[in-house]
Structure formats: structure tokens, C-alpha cells
Amino acid sequence: MMQNLSARSSFLRMFLLALLMVAGLALLVSESHAQNYRAHIGGPYGRVFPPQAYRGVLTVVQYPVVELDGERERMVPGTRLIDTSNRSITPASVTGKRLVVNYVRYANGQLHTIWILTPKEAQERRAVANPSWWEGLVESLGSWANVVNWLGY
């Protein structure tokens, strides 16, 4: 009987050790994938935006009201707001801040996805939906570099 009990406890120890090793291996693999993902997001190529995305300046006034390129609009419940680390965030976390963004609209004109840009991404050229507003802003501030400084980047 004593021998049988010893064999059971030995088997249990081996099973728990194997389970612990598998869990540790899974943790290492998932962490390496996360590092690769983070390296890709902040890597030499940065994030890839859809070709139909426009550049704009966004201020969340009070959700769902936003100001985009000087015009007030409403965000719809399905609008996604993505931060510089590619995480989905709530509009309340950026209320009152002026942000350089890329954005895409639904076919009906409502905002679909908004990406908050890093300073490096903000300096890349992209089509704008309201050229006269942007031209006026650049003209009043003197240069695109001054616009980026005015926005706090």
C-alpha cells in the first residue's frame, strides 16, 4: 500500500512539472509574438493606413461631439478611436486635446475609424478632406512645421 501511494505521488509530481513547463513555454512564445508585434508597429515602416484615409485635426469636445478640421460632427457608436500604439481607446481619454489624425468614413459619411498619429506619422503627406481649412492654417502659421508645433507635437 505504501509503495502504491509513493507511485501515485511521483506521477502527480511529474504531471504537475510537465504542466508547469508547458505553461512557461506558452508564456515565452506569446511574449515573443507580442514583442514582434510592437516592433512592427514602431518599426521602420510604421503603421499602414488605408489609401482612402484622410488627414485631419481632431478635438473631442464632449463625446459624441467632435471637431474635425474646424467643423463639428458627431461620432457614431461604432466609431473606433485608435491611439499611437494601435490600441482602441475611449474618446473621453482625449477630450479637449488637439490631435493630428488619419480617418476613414463609412459610405454614408459618418466617421468609421480614427487613428491618432505619432509626430513622425503626422509629418508624412496625405490627402485632406477640407483643403481650404488646411491651407488657411498653414498660411496663418507660416509652414507645415509650425502647424505641427502648434498642435503640440
PDB file of N, CA and C in Angstrom, residues 5 20 29 34 43 64 82 112 114 118 128 134:
ATOM      1  N   LEU A   5       1.069   4.323  -2.907  1.00  0.00           N
ATOM      2  CA  LEU A   5       0.917   5.743  -2.591  1.00  0.00           C
ATOM      3  C   LEU A   5       2.121   6.531  -3.087  1.00  0.00           C
ATOM      4  N   LEU A  20       3.536  22.689 -15.672  1.00  0.00           N
ATOM      5  CA  LEU A  20       4.220  23.951 -15.420  1.00  0.00           C
ATOM      6  C   LEU A  20       5.157  24.311 -16.572  1.00  0.00           C
ATOM      7  N   VAL A  29       6.410  32.016 -25.661  1.00  0.00           N
ATOM      8  CA  VAL A  29       6.025  32.153 -27.066  1.00  0.00           C
ATOM      9  C   VAL A  29       5.121  33.362 -27.257  1.00  0.00           C
ATOM     10  N   ALA A  34       4.324  39.125 -28.970  1.00  0.00           N
ATOM     11  CA  ALA A  34       3.956  40.490 -28.598  1.00  0.00           C
ATOM     12  C   ALA A  34       5.093  41.453 -28.910  1.00  0.00           C
ATOM     13  N   GLY A  43       8.270  49.969 -35.930  1.00  0.00           N
ATOM     14  CA  GLY A  43       9.422  49.669 -36.771  1.00  0.00           C
ATOM     15  C   GLY A  43       9.662  50.718 -37.835  1.00  0.00           C
ATOM     16  N   PRO A  64     -20.610  62.554 -27.803  1.00  0.00           N
ATOM     17  CA  PRO A  64     -20.131  62.150 -29.117  1.00  0.00           C
ATOM     18  C   PRO A  64     -19.747  63.312 -30.037  1.00  0.00           C
ATOM     19  N   ILE A  82      -8.210  54.891 -32.396  1.00  0.00           N
ATOM     20  CA  ILE A  82      -7.001  54.090 -32.205  1.00  0.00           C
ATOM     21  C   ILE A  82      -5.851  55.016 -31.806  1.00  0.00           C
ATOM     22  N   HIS A 112     -15.766  56.308 -39.335  1.00  0.00           N
ATOM     23  CA  HIS A 112     -15.625  54.859 -39.144  1.00  0.00           C
ATOM     24  C   HIS A 112     -14.456  54.550 -38.211  1.00  0.00           C
ATOM     25  N   ILE A 114     -10.639  56.252 -36.612  1.00  0.00           N
ATOM     26  CA  ILE A 114      -9.761  57.412 -36.446  1.00  0.00           C
ATOM     27  C   ILE A 114      -8.471  56.921 -35.797  1.00  0.00           C
ATOM     28  N   THR A 118       1.507  59.550 -34.513  1.00  0.00           N
ATOM     29  CA  THR A 118       2.749  59.901 -33.823  1.00  0.00           C
ATOM     30  C   THR A 118       3.316  61.144 -34.517  1.00  0.00           C
ATOM     31  N   VAL A 128      -6.223  65.545 -47.725  1.00  0.00           N
ATOM     32  CA  VAL A 128      -7.095  66.119 -46.706  1.00  0.00           C
ATOM     33  C   VAL A 128      -8.483  66.302 -47.293  1.00  0.00           C
ATOM     34  N   TRP A 134      -7.046  73.580 -44.233  1.00  0.00           N
ATOM     35  CA  TRP A 134      -5.627  73.293 -44.022  1.00  0.00           C
ATOM     36  C   TRP A 134      -4.746  74.378 -44.623  1.00  0.00           C
TER      37      TRP A 134
END
